Coordinates of C-alpha atoms in Angstrom, one line a residue:
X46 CA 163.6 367.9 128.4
X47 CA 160.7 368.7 125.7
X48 CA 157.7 366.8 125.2
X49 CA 159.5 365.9 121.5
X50 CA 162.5 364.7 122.7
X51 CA 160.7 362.5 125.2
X52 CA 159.4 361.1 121.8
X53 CA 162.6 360.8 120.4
X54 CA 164.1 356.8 119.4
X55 CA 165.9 355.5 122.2
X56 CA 169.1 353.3 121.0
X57 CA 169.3 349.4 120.1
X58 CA 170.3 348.7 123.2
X59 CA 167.8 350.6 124.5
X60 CA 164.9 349.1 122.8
X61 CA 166.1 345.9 123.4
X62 CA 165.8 346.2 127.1
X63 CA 162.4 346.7 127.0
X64 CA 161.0 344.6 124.4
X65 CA 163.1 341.7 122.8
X66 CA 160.8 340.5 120.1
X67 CA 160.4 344.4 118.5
X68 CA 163.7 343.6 116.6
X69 CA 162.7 340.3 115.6
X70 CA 161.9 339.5 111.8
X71 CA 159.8 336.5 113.2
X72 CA 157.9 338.2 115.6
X73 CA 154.2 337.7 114.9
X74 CA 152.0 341.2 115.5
X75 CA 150.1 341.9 118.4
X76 CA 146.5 340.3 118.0
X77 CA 147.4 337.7 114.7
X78 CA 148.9 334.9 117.6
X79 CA 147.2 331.6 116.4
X80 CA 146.1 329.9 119.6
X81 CA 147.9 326.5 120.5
X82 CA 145.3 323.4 120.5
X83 CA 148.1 321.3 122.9
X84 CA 150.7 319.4 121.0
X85 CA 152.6 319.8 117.8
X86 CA 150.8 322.4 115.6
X87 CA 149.2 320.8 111.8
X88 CA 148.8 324.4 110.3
X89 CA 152.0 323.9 108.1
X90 CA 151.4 320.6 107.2
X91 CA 150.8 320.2 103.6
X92 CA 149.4 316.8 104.4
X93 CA 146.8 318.0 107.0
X94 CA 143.4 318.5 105.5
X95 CA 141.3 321.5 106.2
X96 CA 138.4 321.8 108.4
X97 CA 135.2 320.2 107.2
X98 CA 136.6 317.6 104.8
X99 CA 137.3 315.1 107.0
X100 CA 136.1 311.6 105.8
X101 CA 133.9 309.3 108.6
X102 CA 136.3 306.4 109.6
X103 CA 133.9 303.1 110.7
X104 CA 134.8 302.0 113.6
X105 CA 138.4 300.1 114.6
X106 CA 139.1 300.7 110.8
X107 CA 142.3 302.6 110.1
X108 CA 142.0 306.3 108.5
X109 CA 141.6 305.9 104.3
X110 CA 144.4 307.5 103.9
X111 CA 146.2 304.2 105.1
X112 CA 148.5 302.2 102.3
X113 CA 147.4 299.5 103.7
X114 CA 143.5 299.4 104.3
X115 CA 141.3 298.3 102.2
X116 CA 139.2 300.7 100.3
X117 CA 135.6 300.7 101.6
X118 CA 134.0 299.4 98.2
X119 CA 136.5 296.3 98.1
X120 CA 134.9 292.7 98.1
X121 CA 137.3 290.0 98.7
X122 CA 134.7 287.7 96.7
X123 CA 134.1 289.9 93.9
X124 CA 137.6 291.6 94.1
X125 CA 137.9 294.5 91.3
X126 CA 140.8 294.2 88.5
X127 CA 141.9 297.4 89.6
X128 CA 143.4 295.4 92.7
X129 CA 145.6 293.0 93.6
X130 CA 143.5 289.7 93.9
X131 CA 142.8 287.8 97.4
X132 CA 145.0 285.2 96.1
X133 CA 147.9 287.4 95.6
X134 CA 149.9 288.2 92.4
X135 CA 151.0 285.0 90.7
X136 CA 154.9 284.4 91.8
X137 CA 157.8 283.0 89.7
X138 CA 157.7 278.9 90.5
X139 CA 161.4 277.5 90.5
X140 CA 160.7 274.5 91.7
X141 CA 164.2 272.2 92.4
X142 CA 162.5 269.7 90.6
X143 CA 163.4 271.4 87.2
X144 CA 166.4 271.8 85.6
X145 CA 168.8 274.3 86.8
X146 CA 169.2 275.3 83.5
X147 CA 165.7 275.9 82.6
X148 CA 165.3 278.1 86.1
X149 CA 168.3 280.3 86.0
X150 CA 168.1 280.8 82.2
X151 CA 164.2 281.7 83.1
X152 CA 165.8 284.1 85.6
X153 CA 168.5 285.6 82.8
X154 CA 165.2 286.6 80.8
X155 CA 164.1 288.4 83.3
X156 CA 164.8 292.2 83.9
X157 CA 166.2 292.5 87.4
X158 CA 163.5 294.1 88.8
X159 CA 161.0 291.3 88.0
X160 CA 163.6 288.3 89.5
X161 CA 162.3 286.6 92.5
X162 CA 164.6 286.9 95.4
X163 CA 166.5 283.7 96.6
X164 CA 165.6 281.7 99.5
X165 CA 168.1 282.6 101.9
X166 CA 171.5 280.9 101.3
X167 CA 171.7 277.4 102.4
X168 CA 175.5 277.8 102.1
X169 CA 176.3 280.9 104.6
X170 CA 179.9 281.3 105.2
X171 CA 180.6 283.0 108.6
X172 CA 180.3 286.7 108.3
X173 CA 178.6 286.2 104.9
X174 CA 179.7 285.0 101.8
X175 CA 182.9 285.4 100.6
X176 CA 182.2 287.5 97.1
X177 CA 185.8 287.4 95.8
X178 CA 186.0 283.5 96.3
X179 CA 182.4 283.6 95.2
X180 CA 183.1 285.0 91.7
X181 CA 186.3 283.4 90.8
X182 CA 184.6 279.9 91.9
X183 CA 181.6 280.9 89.4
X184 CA 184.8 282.0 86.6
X185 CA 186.6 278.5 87.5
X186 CA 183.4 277.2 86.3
X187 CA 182.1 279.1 83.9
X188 CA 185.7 278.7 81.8
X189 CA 185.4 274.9 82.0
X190 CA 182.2 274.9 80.4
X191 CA 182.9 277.0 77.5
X192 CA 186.2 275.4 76.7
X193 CA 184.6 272.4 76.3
X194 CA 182.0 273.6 74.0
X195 CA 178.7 274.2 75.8
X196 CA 176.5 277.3 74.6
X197 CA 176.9 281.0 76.1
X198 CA 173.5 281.1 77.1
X199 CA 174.2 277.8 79.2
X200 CA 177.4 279.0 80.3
X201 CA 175.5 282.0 81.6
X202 CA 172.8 280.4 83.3
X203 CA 175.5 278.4 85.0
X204 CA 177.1 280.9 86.5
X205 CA 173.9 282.8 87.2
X206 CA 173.0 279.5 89.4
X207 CA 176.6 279.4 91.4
X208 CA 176.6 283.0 92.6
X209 CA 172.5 282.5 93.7
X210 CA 173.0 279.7 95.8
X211 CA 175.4 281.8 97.8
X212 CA 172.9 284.4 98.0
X213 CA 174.7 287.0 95.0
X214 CA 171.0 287.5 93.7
X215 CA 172.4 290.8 92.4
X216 CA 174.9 289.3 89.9
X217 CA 175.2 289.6 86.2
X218 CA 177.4 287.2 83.9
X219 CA 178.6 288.0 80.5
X220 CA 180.2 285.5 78.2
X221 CA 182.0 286.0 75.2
X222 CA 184.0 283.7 73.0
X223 CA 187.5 284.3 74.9
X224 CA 186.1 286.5 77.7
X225 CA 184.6 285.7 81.0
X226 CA 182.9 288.2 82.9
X227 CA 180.5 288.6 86.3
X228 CA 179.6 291.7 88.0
X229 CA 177.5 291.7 91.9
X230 CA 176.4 294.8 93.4
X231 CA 175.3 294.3 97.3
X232 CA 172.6 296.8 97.1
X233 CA 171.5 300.0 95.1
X234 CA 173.9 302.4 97.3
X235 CA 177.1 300.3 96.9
X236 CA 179.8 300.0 94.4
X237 CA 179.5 296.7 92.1
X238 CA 181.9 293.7 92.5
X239 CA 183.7 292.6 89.3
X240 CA 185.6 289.8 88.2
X241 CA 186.7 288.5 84.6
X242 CA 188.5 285.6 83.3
X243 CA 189.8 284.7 79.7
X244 CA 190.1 281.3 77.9
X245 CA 192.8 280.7 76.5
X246 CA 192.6 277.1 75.8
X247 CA 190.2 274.7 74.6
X248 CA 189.6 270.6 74.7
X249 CA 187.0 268.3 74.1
X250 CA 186.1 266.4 76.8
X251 CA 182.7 265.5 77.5
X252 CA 183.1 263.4 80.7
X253 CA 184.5 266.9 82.2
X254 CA 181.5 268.6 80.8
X255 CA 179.0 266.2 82.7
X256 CA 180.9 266.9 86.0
X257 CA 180.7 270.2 86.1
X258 CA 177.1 270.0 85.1
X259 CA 176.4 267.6 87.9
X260 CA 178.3 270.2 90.6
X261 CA 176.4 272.4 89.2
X262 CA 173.2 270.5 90.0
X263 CA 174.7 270.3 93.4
X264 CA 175.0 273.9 94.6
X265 CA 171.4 274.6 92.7
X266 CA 170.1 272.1 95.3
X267 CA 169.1 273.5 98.2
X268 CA 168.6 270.6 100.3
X269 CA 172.2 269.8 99.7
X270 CA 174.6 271.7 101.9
X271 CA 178.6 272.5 99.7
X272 CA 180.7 275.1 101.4
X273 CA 183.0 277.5 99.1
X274 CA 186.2 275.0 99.9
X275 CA 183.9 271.6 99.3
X276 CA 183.1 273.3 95.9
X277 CA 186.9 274.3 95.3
X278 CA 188.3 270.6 96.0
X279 CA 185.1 269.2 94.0
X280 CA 186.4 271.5 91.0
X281 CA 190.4 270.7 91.4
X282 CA 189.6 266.8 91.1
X283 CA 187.0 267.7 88.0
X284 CA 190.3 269.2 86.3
X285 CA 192.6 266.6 87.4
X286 CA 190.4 263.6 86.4
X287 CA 192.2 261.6 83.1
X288 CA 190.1 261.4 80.0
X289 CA 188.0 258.1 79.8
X290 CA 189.8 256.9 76.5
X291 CA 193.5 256.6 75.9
X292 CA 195.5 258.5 72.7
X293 CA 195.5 255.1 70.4
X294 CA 192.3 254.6 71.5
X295 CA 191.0 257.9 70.2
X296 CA 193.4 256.9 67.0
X297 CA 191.7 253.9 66.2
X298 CA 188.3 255.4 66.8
X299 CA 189.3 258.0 63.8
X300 CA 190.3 255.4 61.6
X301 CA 186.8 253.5 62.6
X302 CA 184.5 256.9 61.7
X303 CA 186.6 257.2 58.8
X304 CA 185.7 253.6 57.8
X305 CA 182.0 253.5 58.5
X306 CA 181.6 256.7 56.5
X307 CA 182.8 255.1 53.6
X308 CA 180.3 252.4 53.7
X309 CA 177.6 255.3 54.2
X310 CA 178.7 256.7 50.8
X311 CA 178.6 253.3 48.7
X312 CA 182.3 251.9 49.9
X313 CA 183.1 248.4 50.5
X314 CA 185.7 246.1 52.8
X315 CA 188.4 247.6 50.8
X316 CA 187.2 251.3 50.9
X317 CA 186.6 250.8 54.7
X318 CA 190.0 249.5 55.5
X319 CA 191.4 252.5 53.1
X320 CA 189.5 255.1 54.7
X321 CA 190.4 253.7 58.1
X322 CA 194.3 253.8 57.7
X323 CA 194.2 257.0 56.0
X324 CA 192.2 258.5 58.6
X325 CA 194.6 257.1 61.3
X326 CA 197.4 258.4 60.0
X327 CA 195.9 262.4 59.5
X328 CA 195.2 261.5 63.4
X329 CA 199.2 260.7 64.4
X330 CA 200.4 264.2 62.3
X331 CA 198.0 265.9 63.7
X332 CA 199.3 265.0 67.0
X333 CA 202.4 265.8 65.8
X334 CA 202.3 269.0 64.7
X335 CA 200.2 270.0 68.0
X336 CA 203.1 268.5 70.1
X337 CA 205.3 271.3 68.1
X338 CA 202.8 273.9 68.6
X339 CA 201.4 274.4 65.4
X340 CA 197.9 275.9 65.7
X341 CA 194.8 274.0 65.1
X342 CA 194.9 275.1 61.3
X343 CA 197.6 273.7 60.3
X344 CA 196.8 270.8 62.4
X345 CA 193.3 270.3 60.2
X346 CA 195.2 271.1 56.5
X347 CA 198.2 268.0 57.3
X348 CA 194.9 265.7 58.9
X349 CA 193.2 266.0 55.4
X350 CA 196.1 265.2 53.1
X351 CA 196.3 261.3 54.1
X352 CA 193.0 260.3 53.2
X353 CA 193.1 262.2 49.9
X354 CA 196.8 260.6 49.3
X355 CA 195.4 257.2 49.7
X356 CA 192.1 258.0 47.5
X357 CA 194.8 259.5 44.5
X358 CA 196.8 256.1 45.1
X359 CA 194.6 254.0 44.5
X360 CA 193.0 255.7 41.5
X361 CA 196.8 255.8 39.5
X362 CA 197.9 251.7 40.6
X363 CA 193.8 250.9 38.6
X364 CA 192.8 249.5 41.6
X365 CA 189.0 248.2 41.5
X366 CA 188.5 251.0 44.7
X367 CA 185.6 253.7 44.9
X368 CA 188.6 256.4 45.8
X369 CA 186.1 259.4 46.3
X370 CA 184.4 257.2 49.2
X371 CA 188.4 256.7 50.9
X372 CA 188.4 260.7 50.5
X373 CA 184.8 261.4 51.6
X374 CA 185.3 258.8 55.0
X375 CA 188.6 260.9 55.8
X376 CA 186.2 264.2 55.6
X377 CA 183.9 263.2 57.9
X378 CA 186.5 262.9 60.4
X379 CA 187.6 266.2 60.4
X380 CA 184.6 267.9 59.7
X381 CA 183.8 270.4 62.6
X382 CA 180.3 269.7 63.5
X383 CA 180.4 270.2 67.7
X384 CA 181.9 273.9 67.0
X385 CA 179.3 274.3 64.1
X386 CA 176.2 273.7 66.1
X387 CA 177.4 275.8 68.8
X388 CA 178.1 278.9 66.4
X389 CA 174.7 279.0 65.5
X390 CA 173.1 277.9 68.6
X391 CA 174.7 281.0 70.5
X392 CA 173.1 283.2 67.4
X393 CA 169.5 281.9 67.5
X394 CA 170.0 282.7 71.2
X395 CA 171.1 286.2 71.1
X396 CA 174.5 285.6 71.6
X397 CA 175.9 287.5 68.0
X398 CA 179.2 287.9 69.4
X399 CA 179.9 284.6 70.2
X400 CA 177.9 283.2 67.3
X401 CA 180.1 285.2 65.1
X402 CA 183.6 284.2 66.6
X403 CA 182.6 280.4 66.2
X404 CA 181.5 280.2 63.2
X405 CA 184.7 282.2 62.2
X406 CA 186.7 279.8 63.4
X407 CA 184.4 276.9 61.7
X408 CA 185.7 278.8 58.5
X409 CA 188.9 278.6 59.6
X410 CA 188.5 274.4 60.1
X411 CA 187.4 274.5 56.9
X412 CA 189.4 276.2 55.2
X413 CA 192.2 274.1 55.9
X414 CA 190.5 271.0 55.4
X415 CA 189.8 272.0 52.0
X416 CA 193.4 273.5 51.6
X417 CA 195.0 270.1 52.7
X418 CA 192.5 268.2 50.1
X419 CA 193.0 270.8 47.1
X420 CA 196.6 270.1 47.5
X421 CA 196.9 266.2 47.3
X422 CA 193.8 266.4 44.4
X423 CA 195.9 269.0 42.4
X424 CA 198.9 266.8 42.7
X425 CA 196.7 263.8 41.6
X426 CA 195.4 265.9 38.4
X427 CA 199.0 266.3 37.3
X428 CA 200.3 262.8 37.9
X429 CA 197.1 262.0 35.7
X430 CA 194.7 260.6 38.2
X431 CA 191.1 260.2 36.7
X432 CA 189.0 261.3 39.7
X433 CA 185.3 260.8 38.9
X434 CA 183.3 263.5 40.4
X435 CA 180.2 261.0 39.9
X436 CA 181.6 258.0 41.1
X437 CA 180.0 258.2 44.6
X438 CA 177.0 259.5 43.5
X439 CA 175.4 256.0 42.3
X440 CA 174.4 254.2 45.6
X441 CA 173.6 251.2 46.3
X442 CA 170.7 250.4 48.5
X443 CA 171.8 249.1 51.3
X444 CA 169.3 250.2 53.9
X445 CA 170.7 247.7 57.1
X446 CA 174.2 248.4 56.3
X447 CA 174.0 252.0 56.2
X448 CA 172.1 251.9 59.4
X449 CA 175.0 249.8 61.2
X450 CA 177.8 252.1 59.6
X451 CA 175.3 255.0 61.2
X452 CA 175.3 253.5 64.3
X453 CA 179.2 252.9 64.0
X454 CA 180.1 256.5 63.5
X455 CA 178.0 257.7 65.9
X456 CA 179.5 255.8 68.5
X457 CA 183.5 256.3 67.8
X458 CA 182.3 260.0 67.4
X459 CA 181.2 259.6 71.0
X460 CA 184.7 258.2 72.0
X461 CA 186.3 261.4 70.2
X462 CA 184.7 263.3 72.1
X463 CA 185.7 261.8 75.2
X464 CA 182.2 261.4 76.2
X465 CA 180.9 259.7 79.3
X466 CA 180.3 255.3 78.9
X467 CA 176.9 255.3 80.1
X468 CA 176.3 257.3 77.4
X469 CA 177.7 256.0 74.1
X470 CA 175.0 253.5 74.2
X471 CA 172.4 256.6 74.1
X472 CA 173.8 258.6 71.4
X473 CA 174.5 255.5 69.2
X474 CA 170.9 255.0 69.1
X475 CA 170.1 258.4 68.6
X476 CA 172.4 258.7 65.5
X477 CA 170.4 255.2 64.3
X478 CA 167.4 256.8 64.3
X479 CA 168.5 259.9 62.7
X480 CA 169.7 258.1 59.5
X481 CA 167.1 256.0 59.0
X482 CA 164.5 259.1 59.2
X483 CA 167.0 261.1 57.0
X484 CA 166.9 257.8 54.2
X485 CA 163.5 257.5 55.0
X486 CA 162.5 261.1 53.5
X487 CA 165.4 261.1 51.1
X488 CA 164.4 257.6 49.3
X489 CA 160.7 259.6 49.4
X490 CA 161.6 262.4 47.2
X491 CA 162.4 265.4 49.7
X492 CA 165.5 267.1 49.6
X493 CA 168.6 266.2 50.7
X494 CA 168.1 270.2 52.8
X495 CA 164.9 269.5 54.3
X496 CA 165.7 265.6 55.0
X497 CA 168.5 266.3 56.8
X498 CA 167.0 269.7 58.6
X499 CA 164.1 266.9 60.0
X500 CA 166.7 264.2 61.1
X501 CA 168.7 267.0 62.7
X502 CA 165.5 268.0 64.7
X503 CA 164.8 264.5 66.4
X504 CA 168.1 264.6 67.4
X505 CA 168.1 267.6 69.3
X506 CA 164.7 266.7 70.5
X507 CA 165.6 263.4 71.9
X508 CA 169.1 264.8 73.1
X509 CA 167.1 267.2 74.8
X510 CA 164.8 264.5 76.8
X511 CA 167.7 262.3 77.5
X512 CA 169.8 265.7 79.4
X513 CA 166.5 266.6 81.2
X514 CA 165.8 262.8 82.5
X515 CA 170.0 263.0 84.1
X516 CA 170.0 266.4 84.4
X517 CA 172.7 267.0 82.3
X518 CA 174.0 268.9 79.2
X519 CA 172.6 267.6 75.8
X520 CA 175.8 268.4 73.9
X521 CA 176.9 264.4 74.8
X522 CA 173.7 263.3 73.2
X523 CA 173.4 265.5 70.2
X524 CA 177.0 266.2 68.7
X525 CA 178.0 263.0 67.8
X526 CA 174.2 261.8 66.9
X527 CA 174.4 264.0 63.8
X528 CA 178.4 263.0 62.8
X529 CA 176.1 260.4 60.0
X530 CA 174.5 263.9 58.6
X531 CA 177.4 266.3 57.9
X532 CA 178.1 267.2 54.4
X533 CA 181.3 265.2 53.7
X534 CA 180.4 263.9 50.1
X535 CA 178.9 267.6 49.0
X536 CA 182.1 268.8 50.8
X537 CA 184.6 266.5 48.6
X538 CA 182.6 266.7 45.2
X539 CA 182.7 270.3 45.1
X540 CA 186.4 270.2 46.0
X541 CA 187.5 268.1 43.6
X542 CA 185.6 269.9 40.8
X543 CA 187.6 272.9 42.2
X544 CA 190.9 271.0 41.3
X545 CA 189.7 270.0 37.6
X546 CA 188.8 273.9 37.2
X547 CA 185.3 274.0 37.2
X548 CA 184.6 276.4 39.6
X549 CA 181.0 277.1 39.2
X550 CA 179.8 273.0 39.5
X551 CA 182.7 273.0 42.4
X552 CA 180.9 276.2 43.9
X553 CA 177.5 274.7 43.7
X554 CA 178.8 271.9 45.4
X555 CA 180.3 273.8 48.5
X556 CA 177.2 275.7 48.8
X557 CA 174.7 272.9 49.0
X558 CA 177.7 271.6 51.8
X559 CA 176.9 275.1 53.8
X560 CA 173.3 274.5 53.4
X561 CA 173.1 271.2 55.0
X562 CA 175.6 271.9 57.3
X563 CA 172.9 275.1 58.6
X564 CA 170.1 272.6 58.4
X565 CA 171.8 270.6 60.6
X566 CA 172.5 273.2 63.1
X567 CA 169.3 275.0 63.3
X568 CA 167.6 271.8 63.3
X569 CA 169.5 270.7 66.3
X570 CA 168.6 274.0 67.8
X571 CA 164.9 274.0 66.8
X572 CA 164.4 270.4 68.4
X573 CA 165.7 271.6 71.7
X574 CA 162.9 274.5 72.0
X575 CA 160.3 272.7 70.5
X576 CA 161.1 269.7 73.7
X577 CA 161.5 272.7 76.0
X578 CA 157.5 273.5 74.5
X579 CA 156.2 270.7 76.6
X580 CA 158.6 270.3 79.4
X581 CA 157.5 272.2 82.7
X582 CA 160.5 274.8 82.8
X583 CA 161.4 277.3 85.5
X584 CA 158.8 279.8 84.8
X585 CA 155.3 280.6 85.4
X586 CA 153.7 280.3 81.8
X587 CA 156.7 280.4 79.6
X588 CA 160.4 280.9 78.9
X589 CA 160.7 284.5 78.2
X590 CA 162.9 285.8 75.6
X591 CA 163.2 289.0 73.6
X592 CA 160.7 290.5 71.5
X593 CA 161.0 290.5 67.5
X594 CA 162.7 293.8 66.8
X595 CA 160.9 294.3 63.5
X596 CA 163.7 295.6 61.5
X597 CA 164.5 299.1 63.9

């Protein structure tokens, strides 16, 4: 064998006998081997810093790199702005001492990221909560309070406060007009939990309203211990409970608003006891026809038509009767104030969708009211009734009358609504006050607008400081306060110009009834924040709410 073939490449196999690593792409060259320092090599760190930069540590002091030293020019007493201060970042107080509603609708306002996490739940169930039973308890109760008439944004902070006290921080409610809705997701890596619930079917009944409010209360409280079945039984007997007034009490209690109306309007003994029996009897058909199913529209148009009968009636047989005041007494009992207030609460709120569908079906109430009227005035034009649009306008002044015909409606406005007993005495007061600060500014020369927008105002303000001192809703101590402000004279006048065909003085008429019927509700509205102003509520500084868009 030649020198050359001695040189010749020997086979894989070959090679690979003698020297694994010639074959390797990994293999590091002979004389480039980085020498080992003992322990896991830093070369290929990228967090490792190079030779020569390293910073002087003082001593027992962690490396400045460290998220959680100090930096060496911090002063505790002179701490920079740059940093968080020695006293820590101001936390969210929600102190039990406030409201629920104030601290959970604090909370709603809140993006998630900046809510305070809840104390850990003071109603465990074993193996954690039950979030099924959770959110359908939280639905049970959230359906309650908007069939009877309370605001989304209470309804919301409501439900908000039933899923936190079982520990659901990571819950979101959403209330519509017919549509109930509450999503939880456990954490950011699990799917969401979901639940919805529609209402079907509404009812007045304040006395309900207050009990949920006051379980409510309960499960907000964390010294008080209610397991999910203790709040289940709680919410069956709320449901089950009978209404504090009977059906012929609620009867005569019409025919009593009906009365003291008229004596608001310049009616006498006569006109009250007219009004009263007219009123009565809308009441009974209006029973009647919801006992055969007819909806609420219908129910509103056949209510009307008695009082306006008995007004037309007593205008053809001469009698010495103001018949615009029978009419105007019936109005105010049919007038739907409570759903009015609640329309455009939800929209000064941020609630549009709800605002809208309320006050859509307040058109609706309305429109069959003056329907029902139109009809028996039309038939009173023919038969030759001579209807004095006028007639109610001259007054008398009859300051302490007024007042106790206030106080009157007020307080049979309070049994209509099936409120509470400990608190008709409350609202009947607050109705007092706000007629004699409505005469007050009226007899003064302001306008009917402004005086009833300022009477409207105390009454949600003092509703408001009588719900925070029982921790309760303020819709028992505002909507019947303002029954002695609603619009039923401008209401009647502009109908009945209407049914003599003239439109425009009738149209006038019905929109000076819209405008005090708005003053009336943003007042209401606008006396609840202003009390809220300088009541300690469940925030830090303020109640937060959304920004002014400025028209994009």
């Amino acid at each position: 064998m030649t020198e050359a073939e001695d040189r010749k490449p020997q086979s894989d196999e070959a090679r690979s006998a003698y020297d694994p690593e010639i074959t390797s792409e990994f293999a590091i060259p002979d004389g480039l081997a980085v020498p080992k320092v003992g322990g896991e090599s830093e070369t290929t760190s990228e967090f490792a810093l190079p030779d020569g930069l390293e910073a002087p540590q003082p001593a027992g002091a962690e490396p400045e790199g460290s998220a959680f030293s100090p930096p060496r020019t911090y002063s505790a007493k002179s701490a920079p702005p740059a940093f968080t201060p020695p006293g820590g970042t101001p936390a969210v107080s929600l102190t039990k001492d406030v409201p629920w509603q104030d601290r959970m609708r604090t909370m709603l306002r809140m993006s998630v990221t900046e809510r305070p996490a809840p104390e850990k739940a003071h109603k465990p169930e074993e193996g954690g909560p039950a979030v099924p039973r959770v959110l359908d308890l939280t639905l049970r109760i959230g359906e309650l309070l908007l069939a009877g008439g309370e605001g989304a944004e209470d309804v919301e902070a409501a439900m908000f406060a039933v899923c936190r006290s079982y520990g659901l921080d990571r819950c979101e409610p959403n209330v519509t007009f017919t549509l109930l809705a509450v999503s939880y997701q456990p954490s950011l890596v699990e799917d969401p939990v979901t639940a919805s619930r529609t209402v079907r079917r509404r009812g007045t009944d304040y006395t309900r309203l207050a009990a949920v409010f006051r379980l409510v209360d309960d499960l907000s409280d964390p010294d008080t211990h209610i397991s999910l079945e203790e709040a289940y039984r709680r919410l069956a007997e709320i449901r089950r409970n009978r209404h504090p007034f009977p059906t012929w009490v609620l009867t005569l209690a019409s025919g009593l608003l009906a009365g003291a109306a008229s004596l608001l309007v310049g009616g006498g003994v006569q006109v009250f006891a007219a009004a009263m029996v007219g009123a009565m009897l809308g009441d009974r058909l209006a029973w009647l026809c919801a006992g055969r199913g007819l909806p609420e529209f219908y129910q509103f148009t056949v209510a009307a038509m008695p009082p306006a009968a008995i007004g037309i009636t007593l205008t053809l047989a001469h009698a010495d009767v103001n018949a615009s005041a029978v009419i105007t007494g019936g109005l105010f009992a049919l007038l739907p104030g409570r759903a009015l207030v609640a329309g455009v609460q939800d929209g000064l709120t941020g609630f549009y969708i709800t605002a809208s569908a309320r006050l859509l079906e307040v058109l609706y109430f309305f429109v069959g009211i003056v329907i029902g009227v139109l009809v028996m005035l039309y038939v009173g034009v023919q038969l030759g009734a001579r209807l004095n649009p006028d007639a109610a306008l001259r007054l008398q002044e009859r300051p302490l009358i007024q007042i106790a015909a206030s106080m009157l409606l007020s307080a049979t406005f309070a049994v209509l609504l099936q409120q509470e007993r400990s608190t008709v005495l409350a609202v009947t007061l607050n109705g007092g006050v706000a007629w004699v600060v409505y005469g007050a500014m009226h007899t003064g020369g302001f306008s009917p607008v402004a005086s009833t927008a300022v009477a409207a105002g105390l009454v949600g303000l003092f509703g408001q400081l009588l719900s925070r001192y029982r921790f309760v809703s303020a819709l028992p101590y505002t909507t019947a306060a303002i029954g002695p402000l609603l619009p039923g004279s401008a209401t009647y006048f502009g109908l009945l110009s209407i049914a003599q065909n003239n439109v425009d003085k009738g149209l006038v008429s019905l929109t000076k009834a819209a405008a005090l019927a708005m003053a009336i509700a943003i007042g209401v509205n606008l006396g609840s924040e202003i009390s809220r102003l300088f009541l300690r509520v469940g925030s830090a500084d303020k109640r937060r709410a959304a920004k002014r868009t400025r028209g994009f």
